[in-house]
JSON list of C-alpha atoms in Angstrom, two decimals:
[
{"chain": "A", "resi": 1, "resn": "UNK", "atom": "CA", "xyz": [-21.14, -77.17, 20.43]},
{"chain": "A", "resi": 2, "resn": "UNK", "atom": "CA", "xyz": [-24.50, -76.77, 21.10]},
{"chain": "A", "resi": 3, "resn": "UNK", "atom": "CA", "xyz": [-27.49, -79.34, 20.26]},
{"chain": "A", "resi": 4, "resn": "UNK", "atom": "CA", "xyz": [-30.88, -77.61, 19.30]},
{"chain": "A", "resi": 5, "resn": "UNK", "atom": "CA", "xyz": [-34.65, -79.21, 18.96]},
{"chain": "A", "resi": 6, "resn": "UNK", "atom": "CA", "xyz": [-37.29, -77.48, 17.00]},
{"chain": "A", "resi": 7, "resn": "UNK", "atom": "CA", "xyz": [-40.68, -77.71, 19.03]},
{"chain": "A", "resi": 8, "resn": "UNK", "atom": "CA", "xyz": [-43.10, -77.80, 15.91]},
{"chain": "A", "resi": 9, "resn": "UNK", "atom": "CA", "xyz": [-41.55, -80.65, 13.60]},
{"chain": "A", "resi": 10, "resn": "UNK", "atom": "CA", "xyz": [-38.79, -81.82, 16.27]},
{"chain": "A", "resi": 11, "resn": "UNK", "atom": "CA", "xyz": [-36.02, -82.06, 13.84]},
{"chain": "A", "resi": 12, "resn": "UNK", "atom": "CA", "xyz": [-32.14, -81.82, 15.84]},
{"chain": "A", "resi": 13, "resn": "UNK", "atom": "CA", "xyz": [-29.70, -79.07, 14.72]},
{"chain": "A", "resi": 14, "resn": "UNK", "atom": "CA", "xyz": [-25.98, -78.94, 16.08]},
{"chain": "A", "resi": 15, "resn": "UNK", "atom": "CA", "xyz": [-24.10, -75.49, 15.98]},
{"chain": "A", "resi": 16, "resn": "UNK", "atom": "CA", "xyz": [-20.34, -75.53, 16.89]},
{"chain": "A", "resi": 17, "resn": "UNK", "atom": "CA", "xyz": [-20.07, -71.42, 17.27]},
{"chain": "A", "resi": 18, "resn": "UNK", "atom": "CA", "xyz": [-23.37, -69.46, 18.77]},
{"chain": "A", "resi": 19, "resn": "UNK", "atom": "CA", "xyz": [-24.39, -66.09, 20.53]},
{"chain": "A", "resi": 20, "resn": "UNK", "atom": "CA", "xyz": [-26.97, -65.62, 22.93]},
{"chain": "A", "resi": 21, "resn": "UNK", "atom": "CA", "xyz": [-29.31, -62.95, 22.83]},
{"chain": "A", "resi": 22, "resn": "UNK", "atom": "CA", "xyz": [-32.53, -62.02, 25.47]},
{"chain": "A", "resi": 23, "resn": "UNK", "atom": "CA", "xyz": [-35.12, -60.84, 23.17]},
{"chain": "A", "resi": 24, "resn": "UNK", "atom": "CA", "xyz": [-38.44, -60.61, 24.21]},
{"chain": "A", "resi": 25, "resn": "UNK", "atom": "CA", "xyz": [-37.38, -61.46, 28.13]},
{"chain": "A", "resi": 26, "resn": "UNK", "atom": "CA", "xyz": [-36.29, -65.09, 26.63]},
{"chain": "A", "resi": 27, "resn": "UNK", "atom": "CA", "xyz": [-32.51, -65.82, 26.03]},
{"chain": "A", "resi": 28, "resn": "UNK", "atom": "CA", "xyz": [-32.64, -66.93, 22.38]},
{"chain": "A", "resi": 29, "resn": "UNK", "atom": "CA", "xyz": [-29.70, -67.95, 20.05]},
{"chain": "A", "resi": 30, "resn": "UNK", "atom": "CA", "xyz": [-30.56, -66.31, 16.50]},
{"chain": "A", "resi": 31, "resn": "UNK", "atom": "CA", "xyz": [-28.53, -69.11, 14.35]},
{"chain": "A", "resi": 32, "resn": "UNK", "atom": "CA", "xyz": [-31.20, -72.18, 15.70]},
{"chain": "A", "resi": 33, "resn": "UNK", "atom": "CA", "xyz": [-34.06, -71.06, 13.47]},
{"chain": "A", "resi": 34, "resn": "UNK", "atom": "CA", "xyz": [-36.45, -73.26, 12.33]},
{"chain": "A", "resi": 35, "resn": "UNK", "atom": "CA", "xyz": [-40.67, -73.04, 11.32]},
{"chain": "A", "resi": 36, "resn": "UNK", "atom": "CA", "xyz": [-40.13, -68.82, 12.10]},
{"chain": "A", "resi": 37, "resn": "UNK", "atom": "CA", "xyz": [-39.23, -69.80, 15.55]},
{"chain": "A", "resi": 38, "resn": "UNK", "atom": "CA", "xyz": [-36.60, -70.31, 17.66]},
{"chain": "A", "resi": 39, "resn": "UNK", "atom": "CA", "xyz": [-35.24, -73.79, 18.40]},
{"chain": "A", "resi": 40, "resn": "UNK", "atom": "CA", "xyz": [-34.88, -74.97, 22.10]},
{"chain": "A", "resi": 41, "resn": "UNK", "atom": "CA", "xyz": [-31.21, -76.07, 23.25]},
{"chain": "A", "resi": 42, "resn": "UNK", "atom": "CA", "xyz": [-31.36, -79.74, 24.52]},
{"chain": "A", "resi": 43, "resn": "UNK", "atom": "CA", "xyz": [-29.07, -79.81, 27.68]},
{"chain": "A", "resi": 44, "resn": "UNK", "atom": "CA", "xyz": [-26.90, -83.02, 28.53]},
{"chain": "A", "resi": 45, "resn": "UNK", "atom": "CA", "xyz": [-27.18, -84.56, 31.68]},
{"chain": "A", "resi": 46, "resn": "UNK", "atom": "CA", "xyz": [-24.66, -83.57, 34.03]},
{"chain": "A", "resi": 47, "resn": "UNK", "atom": "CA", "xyz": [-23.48, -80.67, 31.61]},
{"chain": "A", "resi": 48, "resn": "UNK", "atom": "CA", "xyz": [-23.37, -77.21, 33.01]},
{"chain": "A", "resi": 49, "resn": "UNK", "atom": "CA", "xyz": [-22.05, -75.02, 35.48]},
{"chain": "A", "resi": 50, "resn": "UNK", "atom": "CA", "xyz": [-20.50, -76.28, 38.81]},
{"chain": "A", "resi": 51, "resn": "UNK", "atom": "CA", "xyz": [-21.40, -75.38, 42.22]},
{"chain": "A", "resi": 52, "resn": "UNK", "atom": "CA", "xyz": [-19.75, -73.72, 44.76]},
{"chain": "A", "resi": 53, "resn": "UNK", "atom": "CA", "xyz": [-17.66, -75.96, 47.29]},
{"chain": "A", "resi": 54, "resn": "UNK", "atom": "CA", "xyz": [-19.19, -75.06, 51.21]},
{"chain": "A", "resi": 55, "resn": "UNK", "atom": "CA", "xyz": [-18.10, -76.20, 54.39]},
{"chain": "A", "resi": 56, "resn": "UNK", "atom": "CA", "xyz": [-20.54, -77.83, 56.96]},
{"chain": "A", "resi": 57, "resn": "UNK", "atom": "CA", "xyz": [-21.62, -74.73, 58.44]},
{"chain": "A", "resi": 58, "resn": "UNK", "atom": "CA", "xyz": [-22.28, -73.32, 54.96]},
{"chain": "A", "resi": 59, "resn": "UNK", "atom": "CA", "xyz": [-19.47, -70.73, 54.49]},
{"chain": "A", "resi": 60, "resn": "UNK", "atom": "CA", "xyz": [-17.27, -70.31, 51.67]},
{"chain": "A", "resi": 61, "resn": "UNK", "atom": "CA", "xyz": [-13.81, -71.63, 52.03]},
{"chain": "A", "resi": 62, "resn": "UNK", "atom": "CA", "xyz": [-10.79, -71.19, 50.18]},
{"chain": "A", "resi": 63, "resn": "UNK", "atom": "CA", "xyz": [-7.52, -73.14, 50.10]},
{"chain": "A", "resi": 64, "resn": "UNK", "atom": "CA", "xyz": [-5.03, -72.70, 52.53]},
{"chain": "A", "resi": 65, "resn": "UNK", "atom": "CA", "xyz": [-1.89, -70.95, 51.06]},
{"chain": "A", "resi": 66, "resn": "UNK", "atom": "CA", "xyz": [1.65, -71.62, 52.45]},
{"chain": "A", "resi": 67, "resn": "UNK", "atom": "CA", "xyz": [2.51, -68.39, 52.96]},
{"chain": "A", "resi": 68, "resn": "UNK", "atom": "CA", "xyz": [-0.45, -67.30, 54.96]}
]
């Protein structure tokens, strides 16, 4: 579910299934239209993607596996 604001009259739109497109060099969604322009996504806090777990000296480490 994503939450969309229009910039020009700020009304909110919610759309459960969307598709992102880069047109222009902008990522877009084409079904968060409003005033002939596209509507930004409003982000939640804390919402997005994870980060990668690193050890102290900054290297990647993965689980140790029982058999290894």
């Amino acid at each position: 579910m994503g939450k969309f604001i229009c910039k020009k009259c700020n009304k909110s739109k919610s759309v459960s299934n969307y598709t992102v497109k880069v047109i222009d060099d902008k990522v877009v969604v084409p079904e968060a239209v409003c005033c002939d322009s596209y509507m930004t996504q409003k982000r939640e806090k804390g919402a997005g993607f994870g980060s990668i777990r690193k050890g102290p000296d900054g290297s990647v480490m993965r689980k140790p596996r029982p058999w290894e």
